[in-house]
Amino acid sequence: MWRVLSRYPRLLWRLQGVAGQALLAHKARSFFVVAAVAMGIAALTVIVASVDGARRKALEIVDFFGPDAVLVLGGDIENRPVGQRTNTLTWSDARAIARSLPGAYAVLPMRSVRAVTLRYGNKNHEAPTVVGATENYAATWNWPLSEGRDLSADDIAHGAKVALIGDAPAKALFGDASPIGRTVMVKNLPVQIVGRLSYRGFTGGGSDVSVDDRLIMPISTLTQRFNLDRNYFRGLRVRFHDPDLIGVHMENLRALLRHEHKLGPTIPDDFTIMSASEILKFLTAFTGGLVAFLGVTAGVAILVGGFVLANLMFLGVSERRVEIGLRKAVGATSGAILIQFLSEAVYLTLAGAILGVGLGVGLGESLSRLGMLELRLSPKIFVLSLAAALAIALAFGLRPARKAAGLDPIEALRGGGE
Amino acid sequence: MTGQTPPGQGEPLIRLTDVTRSYVMGGVANTVLSGVTLDIAAGEFAAIMGPSGSGKSTLLHILGLLDRPTSGSYRLRGQETGTLSDDALSHLRNQAIGFVFQSFYLIPYATALDNVLLPGLYSDAPRAALTRRAHELLEKVGLTAQARHKPSQLSGGQQQRVALARSLINNPDLILADEPTGQLDSGTSREIMELLAAINRDAGKTVIVVTHDPETAAYARRQILVTDGRVARS
């Protein structure tokens, strides 16, 4: 075979034409191989795209959450004991953390109000979340403003009626116009928009509510005007200097809060500390099942494609004994026959790969439209599919091709005789 | 290209010396050829005759380098073939020998033109020259109008003429025809044998026909009779 490759590049080229001609002559059979391989490659495409999509989403979440930050929520959200309160985090907790937790450099209390109607002129928009935050919200969340200014310490201190507006409500209420300086009715409270958050474009952990669909107000304003409990927060965001030590920081934080809340050794935590990696774990568990299912499907489909290829090729070799015998009689070496049949296999699986990527992209688009998967399509998918197709052709096509190459021309011609 | 020794001075195109061929089947050796010694000179038109089972087909396979002798020597164009590798034999078949078969053996999905071109694919000749020559050969056998036809659209005689053109594409010295008229009626058989005779006469090719039909053999200038694995008369 290598002799053929090295000595006769022209022959190698001609054999491609021979292979192509033979495939066109056996269209029905070629179609089955292409279809079988395409199924496998389609499944492979979806799985690769979804794994990539999940990874990208994970990175976005880590990026949004911040690798150096943890979120403390009131109550044990995983297994809350009967009767445990969720309003357990206080200003005094926040002060204690800021004062005595080593490594912590920012403590941000958070509060939110759900499903608030915003009104501007005759336009209404229901914001799923209005967040109460402390100063420099955009800076601490690494969330650049596309225009305007951030919340200031003054705003917080005076309970100013100002707000940062997310991309979604800004579009809904103002269209393409700038929202800066406009006054929006938040329920019945007139609030001046001072800044606009840039478009983030992803949905947070597990829910399909876009993070862009929110309004940010000073926590003091929110507490006063919406009659929230003045003593407790829903959450506290704590940022640390050294992200590598986040595990240690979380333990220290837990010990401090247990001390603050005067919890005895037998009493469970009345709060939950989450880091970005914990949110990821939750998400991975959610998509992992689907990915595993698709992985098994892809493997089985590719295997089936390979067996279909091998069987139809064996059938083809016995049907085309005369052709093979004749080619050998008129001067084709075994290597030339091997290359012809392997080339036929490669073309079939490559056609299957191209069709399969198309099918997979289509399937993936519908799955992601149904919200079952987050997809990311990249050239890597195409390269992987071609590689898989090549592997199928070589792994499953080699034996039938060798059978063809090894035929004795006299026997082969006699087999086709009368 | 295979390293070819030039033909020895005065050595014939084909020289078989004490060639035997035996098969082992079920532990029993079955001798098909037992000591064939035969010279065929360049430019001859010979018929190998004999009853079925006489070994004439095996002899043809050996002459065509499709089979190797169990013992003895076969020199083609002055070159000992027994020591050549399979690939070298393929190359020699491609360049030196043209085959014509009883059942034509055309590739069913290829056109007449592509069938004529087939041995050329495995040669080093450039495509354009091959295509030109294929058209010339199709013209010679009277099938210019059928160049784009598939074998199924051709009559038996036309298919065998395509096969004749195919055997000549690489301009070989030797044409081997195995019962070339075995599936043709007598009129068509005559046409094919006339063409073979013309190839021998006009192009100077050595033609060897294997047949059991005396009428077909009559076209040849030399009759070689094979019985029981031996040359009984040449």
XYZ file of C-alpha atoms in Angstrom:
652
model
C 0.000 0.000 0.000
C 2.784 2.430 0.903
C 4.506 1.546 -2.339
C 1.394 2.594 -4.183
C 1.210 5.802 -2.168
C 4.813 6.769 -2.638
C 5.386 5.638 -6.199
C 2.167 6.563 -7.895
C 0.607 9.793 -6.667
C -1.176 9.904 -9.993
C -2.609 6.454 -9.309
C -3.729 7.549 -5.875
C -5.584 10.463 -7.430
C -7.140 8.238 -10.082
C -8.308 5.752 -7.463
C -10.374 8.523 -5.869
C -12.235 8.864 -9.157
C -12.703 5.096 -9.293
C -14.065 5.087 -5.747
C -16.438 7.943 -6.448
C -17.742 6.289 -9.595
C -18.357 3.036 -7.716
C -20.267 4.858 -4.966
C -22.532 6.599 -7.440
C -23.211 3.218 -9.031
C -24.434 1.834 -5.707
C -26.573 4.720 -4.545
C -29.058 2.868 -2.361
C -26.351 1.089 -0.433
C -24.278 4.232 -0.121
C -27.308 6.056 1.228
C -27.803 3.573 4.075
C -24.214 3.889 5.198
C -24.365 7.680 4.984
C -27.628 7.758 6.939
C -26.371 5.391 9.634
C -23.146 7.334 10.109
C -25.048 10.635 10.041
C -27.185 9.540 13.019
C -24.105 8.853 15.077
C -22.394 12.073 14.094
C -25.573 14.056 14.787
C -25.693 12.685 18.320
C -21.984 13.434 18.700
C -22.519 16.990 17.498
C -25.275 17.622 20.018
C -23.271 16.188 22.878
C -20.139 18.172 22.077
C -22.141 21.342 21.571
C -24.003 20.851 24.835
C -20.891 20.064 26.832
C -19.283 23.186 25.409
C -22.450 25.141 26.107
C -22.557 23.946 29.717
C -18.904 24.861 30.166
C -19.433 28.310 28.755
C -22.423 28.839 30.990
C -20.415 27.654 33.960
C -17.655 30.121 33.147
C -20.207 32.897 32.794
C -21.656 32.082 36.183
C -18.266 31.972 37.849
C -17.409 35.207 36.133
C -20.658 36.823 37.218
C -20.540 35.495 40.738
C -16.850 36.179 41.077
C -14.327 33.490 41.952
C -13.391 35.392 45.100
C -16.906 35.767 46.457
C -19.381 33.779 48.494
C -23.060 34.335 49.012
C -24.593 33.831 52.428
C -28.329 33.198 52.493
C -30.552 33.126 55.534
C -31.796 29.657 56.490
C -30.417 26.282 55.481
C -31.808 26.088 51.963
C -30.788 22.495 51.377
C -32.415 20.853 54.376
C -34.165 23.388 56.490
C -35.264 22.020 59.882
C -38.930 22.438 60.659
C -39.631 25.851 62.148
C -36.272 27.359 61.241
C -36.472 30.987 60.240
C -34.982 32.243 56.988
C -34.566 35.798 58.240
C -31.401 35.242 60.230
C -28.833 37.602 58.744
C -28.561 40.976 60.409
C -26.611 44.202 60.174
C -24.684 43.044 63.182
C -23.621 39.919 61.255
C -22.478 42.090 58.378
C -20.503 44.340 60.700
C -18.954 41.355 62.504
C -17.779 39.887 59.221
C -16.364 43.164 57.983
C -14.614 43.734 61.311
C -13.217 40.354 62.274
C -13.164 37.896 59.350
C -9.614 37.626 58.034
C -9.259 38.081 54.285
C -12.711 39.567 53.716
C -12.609 43.002 52.107
C -16.195 43.637 51.123
C -19.478 42.732 52.770
C -22.563 43.633 50.805
C -26.018 43.107 52.244
C -28.658 42.280 49.706
C -32.368 42.381 49.639
C -34.754 41.940 46.805
C -38.370 42.371 45.938
C -39.907 39.994 43.412
C -42.241 40.838 40.535
C -42.469 44.596 40.614
C -44.265 46.562 37.938
C -42.251 49.388 36.391
C -44.068 52.120 34.537
C -42.825 54.879 32.242
C -45.347 56.963 30.370
C -47.889 54.492 29.113
C -45.469 51.570 29.076
C -45.443 48.851 31.707
C -42.816 46.234 32.412
C -42.870 43.584 35.073
C -39.357 43.221 36.480
C -38.876 39.811 38.131
C -36.388 41.277 40.593
C -35.712 44.621 42.184
C -32.438 44.358 44.056
C -31.527 46.442 47.079
C -27.793 46.991 47.076
C -25.079 49.041 48.696
C -22.756 51.479 46.931
C -20.659 50.564 43.869
C -22.978 47.736 42.814
C -21.688 47.617 39.234
C -18.052 47.611 40.339
C -18.421 44.878 42.942
C -20.304 42.585 40.551
C -17.845 43.193 37.708
C -20.779 44.395 35.705
C -19.850 47.406 33.566
C -22.309 50.245 33.076
C -23.074 51.058 29.461
C -23.976 54.614 30.521
C -24.589 56.726 33.579
C -23.076 56.257 37.046
C -22.972 53.653 39.769
C -24.814 53.863 43.113
C -22.888 56.093 45.518
C -22.423 55.982 49.272
C -24.562 59.138 49.448
C -27.427 57.380 47.685
C -27.346 54.634 50.301
C -26.977 56.975 53.255
C -29.872 59.205 52.205
C -32.169 56.537 50.809
C -32.112 58.328 47.457
C -34.834 57.508 44.961
C -32.390 56.459 42.231
C -31.819 53.197 40.386
C -29.599 51.322 37.946
C -31.643 49.753 35.187
C -30.936 46.371 33.592
C -30.814 45.945 29.830
C -34.182 44.185 29.560
C -36.400 46.767 31.330
C -34.442 49.592 29.648
C -35.312 48.152 26.225
C -38.906 47.523 27.243
C -39.529 51.005 28.598
C -37.241 53.229 26.544
C -36.491 51.299 23.377
C -33.365 52.762 21.848
C -33.548 56.016 23.795
C -31.281 56.663 26.769
C -32.953 55.967 30.144
C -30.525 58.198 32.066
C -32.234 60.958 33.991
C -35.729 59.614 33.334
C -38.107 58.913 36.139
C -39.724 55.520 36.318
C -42.578 54.535 38.588
C -41.490 51.532 40.647
C -44.858 50.385 41.960
C -45.922 53.831 43.178
C -42.501 55.257 43.865
C -40.952 57.677 41.366
C -37.326 56.677 40.881
C -34.703 58.408 38.745
C -32.533 56.174 36.550
C -28.880 57.095 37.027
C -27.111 54.220 35.303
C -27.683 51.484 32.808
C -26.111 48.042 33.221
C -24.558 46.533 30.100
C -26.111 43.498 28.437
C -25.060 40.239 30.099
C -27.262 37.886 28.167
C -27.503 34.751 30.223
C -29.908 33.128 32.585
C -28.852 32.522 36.139
C -28.556 29.202 37.945
C -31.346 26.861 36.954
C -33.999 29.466 36.234
C -34.765 30.917 32.845
C -35.040 34.488 34.096
C -32.444 36.652 32.449
C -30.056 38.442 34.781
C -30.607 41.483 32.580
C -34.208 41.745 33.725
C -33.696 43.692 36.965
C -33.624 47.060 38.650
C -31.029 48.002 41.283
C -31.906 50.454 44.051
C -30.151 51.538 47.263
C -30.921 48.958 49.907
C -32.003 51.712 52.287
C -34.546 53.066 49.813
C -35.915 49.611 49.118
C -36.232 48.825 52.828
C -38.033 52.075 53.656
C -40.342 52.399 50.677
C -41.355 48.762 50.353
C -41.777 48.179 54.079
C -39.229 45.424 54.320
C -37.962 44.100 57.616
C -35.302 46.560 58.754
C -33.253 44.127 60.764
C -32.734 41.228 58.419
C -31.324 40.659 54.927
C -32.088 37.976 52.429
C -28.426 37.631 51.640
C -24.893 38.846 52.200
C -22.214 38.881 49.596
C -18.697 38.578 50.967
C -15.577 39.038 48.885
C -12.128 37.818 49.828
C -8.628 38.838 48.850
C -7.307 35.398 48.010
C -9.616 33.258 45.845
C -7.349 30.221 46.248
C -8.143 30.081 49.941
C -11.881 30.310 49.448
C -12.422 26.961 51.206
C -10.685 28.166 54.350
C -12.523 31.493 54.182
C -15.840 29.679 53.971
C -15.024 27.618 57.083
C -14.001 30.738 58.992
C -17.147 32.528 57.890
C -19.288 29.604 59.000
C -17.637 29.494 62.423
C -18.071 33.245 62.830
C -21.745 33.191 61.904
C -22.446 30.222 64.195
C -20.799 32.187 66.993
C -22.790 35.344 66.137
C -26.040 33.385 66.029
C -25.093 31.578 69.269
C -25.700 28.142 67.787
C -24.763 25.249 70.074
C -22.702 22.308 68.741
C -25.805 20.173 68.094
C -27.849 22.872 66.354
C -27.642 22.945 62.535
C -26.628 26.070 60.599
C -29.435 28.607 60.134
C -27.723 30.007 57.033
C -26.227 28.706 53.768
C -22.866 29.670 52.321
C -22.508 29.239 48.588
C -19.511 29.768 46.356
C -19.400 29.772 42.563
C -18.201 26.179 42.527
C -21.244 25.061 44.519
C -23.590 26.712 42.063
C -21.717 24.924 39.299
C -22.135 21.569 41.017
C -25.863 22.107 41.081
C -25.928 23.005 37.387
C -23.722 20.100 36.353
C -25.993 17.657 38.117
C -28.879 19.161 36.192
C -27.360 18.810 32.690
C -25.214 15.741 33.444
C -28.049 13.258 32.973
C -28.954 14.530 29.538
C -25.312 14.617 28.465
C -24.772 11.029 29.618
C -27.868 9.902 27.741
C -26.683 11.640 24.571
C -23.204 10.201 25.002
C -24.520 6.635 25.114
C -26.764 7.395 22.148
C -23.869 8.827 20.162
C -21.657 5.852 20.934
C -24.319 3.323 19.987
C -25.288 5.219 16.842
C -21.678 5.494 15.695
C -21.147 1.804 16.384
C -24.289 0.935 14.433
C -23.079 3.145 11.578
C -19.773 1.298 11.605
C -21.433 -2.117 11.488
C -23.746 -1.049 8.686
C -20.685 0.167 6.788
C -18.767 -3.063 7.389
C -21.676 -5.305 6.440
C -22.619 -3.434 3.308
C -18.961 -3.336 2.297
C -18.600 -7.096 2.762
C -21.727 -7.526 0.677
C -20.288 -5.171 -1.925
C -16.999 -7.042 -2.032
C -18.717 -10.354 -2.748
C -21.021 -8.758 -5.307
C -18.128 -7.038 -7.023
C -15.785 -10.028 -7.100
C -15.621 -9.914 -10.880
C -14.796 -6.231 -10.877
C -12.047 -6.822 -8.332
C -10.690 -9.827 -10.217
C -10.715 -7.887 -13.449
C -8.961 -4.886 -11.941
C -6.256 -7.146 -10.566
C -5.909 -8.987 -13.871
C -5.367 -5.748 -15.788
C -2.709 -4.585 -13.374
C -4.192 -3.233 -10.144
C -1.993 -4.187 -7.213
C -3.539 -5.345 -3.923
C -2.616 -1.947 -2.529
C -4.559 -0.171 -5.268
C -7.664 -2.264 -4.523
C -7.267 -1.647 -0.786
C -7.042 2.097 -1.337
C -10.037 2.091 -3.671
C -12.277 0.354 -1.139
C -10.976 2.316 1.828
C -11.550 5.516 -0.135
C -15.111 4.442 -0.824
C -15.578 3.894 2.926
C -14.018 7.255 3.763
C -16.223 9.143 1.302
C -19.344 7.494 2.684
C -18.517 8.291 6.277
C -17.398 11.829 5.440
C -20.713 12.412 3.677
C -22.350 10.963 6.778
C -20.342 13.326 8.955
C -21.356 16.413 7.000
C -25.003 15.376 6.980
C -24.718 14.436 10.653
C -23.304 17.802 11.701
C -26.194 19.461 9.858
C -28.713 17.201 11.577
C -27.011 17.680 14.933
C -27.017 21.457 14.648
C -30.704 21.368 13.743
C -31.502 19.011 16.598
C -29.402 21.045 19.007
C -31.130 24.261 17.980
C -34.534 22.768 18.712
C -33.344 21.356 22.038
C -31.886 24.680 23.091
C -35.019 26.481 21.935
C -36.971 24.138 24.196
C -34.582 25.192 26.952
C -33.290 21.647 27.509
C -29.713 22.423 26.599
C -27.313 25.302 26.317
C -25.452 24.847 23.034
C -22.180 26.202 21.783
C -21.264 25.444 18.177
C -17.616 25.650 17.297
C -15.296 24.530 14.489
C -14.117 21.908 16.946
C -17.372 20.031 16.365
C -16.727 19.861 12.651
C -13.162 18.678 13.102
C -14.235 16.109 15.693
C -16.974 14.792 13.421
C -14.628 14.434 10.489
C -12.137 12.655 12.713
C -14.849 10.323 14.005
C -15.988 9.631 10.442
C -12.453 8.853 9.367
C -12.044 6.557 12.363
C -15.263 4.700 11.485
C -14.145 4.286 7.878
C -10.734 2.952 8.862
C -11.912 0.816 11.783
C -14.886 -0.788 10.057
C -13.837 -0.495 6.414
C -10.385 -1.999 6.760
C -11.442 -5.643 7.001
C -13.740 -5.632 3.963
C -11.179 -3.589 2.021
C -8.471 -6.100 2.902
C -10.773 -8.902 1.878
C -11.180 -7.242 -1.506
C -7.448 -6.628 -1.826
C -6.641 -10.212 -0.910
C -8.924 -11.829 -3.503
C -7.173 -14.110 -5.954
C -7.958 -12.769 -9.436
C -8.546 -16.226 -10.929
C -10.931 -17.203 -8.146
C -12.634 -13.821 -8.246
C -13.205 -13.977 -11.991
C -14.399 -17.554 -11.781
C -16.859 -16.516 -9.070
C -18.446 -14.210 -11.592
C -18.361 -16.732 -14.390
C -21.384 -18.603 -15.581
C 8.904 1.038 -13.614
C 10.097 -2.453 -12.969
C 13.722 -2.993 -13.729
C 13.494 -5.035 -16.876
C 16.375 -6.958 -18.315
C 16.410 -6.542 -22.079
C 15.231 -9.617 -23.995
C 18.048 -12.090 -24.479
C 19.493 -12.290 -27.979
C 17.191 -14.422 -30.037
C 15.112 -15.467 -27.017
C 11.400 -15.801 -27.842
C 8.745 -13.590 -26.236
C 7.569 -16.525 -24.115
C 9.733 -19.403 -22.917
C 8.217 -22.045 -20.635
C 10.665 -24.650 -19.390
C 9.382 -27.769 -17.652
C 6.501 -25.904 -15.994
C 4.356 -27.865 -13.548
C 1.350 -26.750 -11.565
C -0.273 -28.831 -8.873
C -2.866 -28.047 -6.245
C -3.193 -29.679 -2.875
C -6.849 -30.367 -2.144
C -7.936 -32.319 0.891
C -4.373 -33.531 1.399
C -4.182 -34.944 -2.122
C -1.898 -33.347 -4.673
C -3.637 -32.796 -7.982
C -1.284 -32.142 -10.870
C -2.808 -29.980 -13.599
C 0.300 -29.230 -15.607
C 3.116 -31.750 -15.643
C 6.177 -30.482 -17.421
C 5.181 -27.989 -20.098
C 8.020 -26.747 -22.270
C 6.947 -24.227 -24.883
C 8.348 -21.274 -26.836
C 6.144 -18.657 -28.442
C 7.868 -16.035 -30.577
C 6.904 -12.388 -30.820
C 4.318 -11.825 -33.518
C 2.827 -15.322 -33.427
C -0.909 -16.032 -33.503
C -1.356 -19.273 -31.563
C -4.359 -21.262 -30.391
C -4.136 -23.439 -27.299
C -6.628 -26.253 -27.657
C -7.633 -29.194 -25.588
C -10.583 -30.846 -23.879
C -11.893 -29.416 -20.612
C -9.736 -30.445 -17.691
C -6.705 -30.700 -19.919
C -4.985 -27.833 -18.127
C -5.244 -25.286 -20.924
C -6.903 -22.679 -18.674
C -4.218 -23.123 -16.044
C -1.615 -22.712 -18.753
C -3.263 -19.489 -19.855
C -3.324 -18.194 -16.242
C 0.369 -18.907 -15.917
C 1.102 -17.213 -19.238
C -0.980 -14.254 -18.028
C 0.972 -14.014 -14.742
C -2.254 -14.580 -12.800
C -0.866 -17.853 -11.447
C 2.631 -19.046 -10.625
C 4.095 -22.408 -11.664
C 4.724 -24.909 -8.885
C 8.069 -25.609 -10.514
C 9.836 -24.771 -13.734
C 10.637 -21.470 -15.348
C 8.583 -18.881 -17.201
C 10.535 -16.193 -19.018
C 8.552 -13.370 -20.554
C 10.403 -10.890 -22.810
C 13.595 -12.617 -21.664
C 12.832 -11.929 -17.990
C 12.448 -14.669 -15.394
C 9.050 -14.098 -13.774
C 9.293 -16.589 -10.903
C 11.339 -14.230 -8.732
C 9.117 -11.172 -9.209
C 7.005 -9.833 -6.356
C 3.223 -9.700 -6.633
C 3.332 -5.961 -7.248
C 5.972 -6.397 -9.963
C 3.772 -9.057 -11.580
C 0.814 -6.664 -11.453
C 2.885 -4.031 -13.168
C 4.107 -6.468 -15.811
C 0.521 -7.665 -16.473
C -0.510 -4.058 -16.798
C 2.203 -3.168 -19.292
C 2.909 -6.322 -21.255
C -0.337 -8.295 -21.404
C -3.874 -7.577 -22.613
C -6.684 -9.892 -21.532
C -9.875 -10.867 -23.334
C -12.306 -13.133 -21.469
C -15.185 -15.378 -22.449
C -17.677 -13.382 -20.315
C -16.224 -9.995 -21.390
C -15.940 -8.837 -17.770
C -16.802 -5.215 -18.294
C -17.472 -3.067 -15.233
C -21.263 -2.718 -15.323
C -21.474 0.816 -13.967
C -18.760 2.274 -16.206
C -19.178 3.489 -19.790
C -17.557 1.746 -22.742
C -14.933 4.487 -22.767
C -14.170 4.090 -19.055
C -13.964 0.331 -19.478
C -11.412 0.769 -22.260
C -9.483 3.170 -20.020
C -9.429 0.772 -17.057
C -5.937 -0.772 -17.484
C -4.650 2.722 -18.242
C -5.707 3.852 -14.756
C -3.114 1.580 -13.247
C -0.350 2.729 -15.614
C 1.839 5.814 -15.503
C 0.496 7.196 -18.770
C -1.033 10.677 -18.649
C -4.804 10.821 -18.727
C -5.109 12.925 -21.879
C -2.990 10.526 -23.930
C -4.954 7.566 -22.576
C -8.285 9.140 -23.447
C -7.095 9.943 -26.962
C -5.923 6.378 -27.416
C -9.152 4.950 -25.983
C -11.152 6.902 -28.557
C -8.875 5.650 -31.349
C -9.307 2.065 -30.185
C -13.089 2.414 -29.931
C -13.045 3.742 -33.480
C -10.953 0.764 -34.584
C -13.493 -1.687 -33.172
C -16.349 0.351 -34.639
C -17.899 1.654 -31.399
C -17.299 5.405 -31.591
C -21.043 6.045 -31.291
C -21.306 3.800 -28.217
C -18.447 5.352 -26.209
C -20.856 6.671 -23.553
C -22.980 3.528 -23.379
C -23.025 1.247 -20.376
C -22.300 -2.464 -21.017
C -25.969 -3.315 -20.451
C -26.817 -1.179 -23.492
C -24.434 -3.130 -25.726
C -24.833 -6.483 -27.503
C -22.528 -9.379 -26.661
C -20.409 -8.766 -29.736
C -20.140 -5.062 -28.925
C -19.139 -5.850 -25.336
C -16.392 -8.164 -26.547
C -15.172 -5.439 -28.905
C -14.968 -3.050 -25.944
C -12.938 -5.735 -24.164
C -10.638 -5.993 -27.209
C -10.093 -2.236 -27.173
C -9.447 -2.439 -23.424
C -6.773 -5.104 -23.915
C -4.858 -2.746 -26.216
C -4.978 0.493 -24.188
C -1.500 0.091 -22.674
C -0.045 -1.148 -25.989
C 1.053 -4.558 -24.645
C 3.167 -7.096 -26.568
C 0.898 -10.013 -25.746
C -2.874 -10.490 -26.042
C -4.320 -13.457 -24.153
C -7.863 -14.441 -25.099
C -9.704 -17.051 -23.024
C -12.524 -18.564 -25.118
C -13.213 -15.118 -26.634
C -16.079 -16.447 -28.774
C -17.544 -18.795 -26.166
C -20.651 -16.651 -25.650
C -21.117 -15.335 -29.171
C -23.031 -16.597 -32.181
C -21.015 -17.725 -35.160
C -21.351 -14.483 -37.138
C -20.236 -12.335 -34.217
C -17.516 -14.875 -33.431
C -16.088 -14.389 -36.907
C -16.039 -10.593 -36.451
C -14.164 -10.914 -33.171
C -11.646 -13.386 -34.584
C -11.116 -11.135 -37.629
C -10.354 -8.283 -35.253
C -7.902 -10.454 -33.286
C -6.251 -11.522 -36.537
C -5.978 -7.865 -37.575
C -4.431 -6.971 -34.228
C -1.873 -9.714 -34.795
C -1.258 -8.865 -38.424
C -1.383 -5.042 -38.449
C -0.173 -4.142 -34.982
C 2.266 -7.029 -34.723
C 0.891 -8.189 -31.359
C 1.455 -11.725 -30.225
C -2.001 -13.267 -29.810
C -2.703 -16.462 -27.894
C -6.250 -17.792 -27.906
C -7.433 -20.581 -25.647
C -10.405 -22.396 -27.159
C -11.970 -25.751 -27.629
C -13.726 -24.569 -30.825
C -11.860 -25.692 -33.971
C -13.416 -22.905 -36.030
C -12.018 -20.286 -33.650
C -8.656 -22.064 -33.525
C -8.514 -22.069 -37.301
C -7.793 -18.325 -37.312
C -4.483 -18.973 -35.575
C -1.395 -19.875 -37.566
C -0.198 -22.268 -34.880
C -2.224 -24.805 -32.906
C -0.966 -26.049 -29.562
C -2.790 -29.113 -28.242
C -2.793 -29.718 -24.518
C -3.923 -33.017 -23.036
C -3.474 -34.341 -19.520
C -1.338 -31.411 -18.461
C 1.165 -31.782 -21.288
C 1.707 -30.220 -24.666
C 0.737 -33.051 -26.988
C 1.368 -31.208 -30.225
C 2.574 -27.735 -31.072
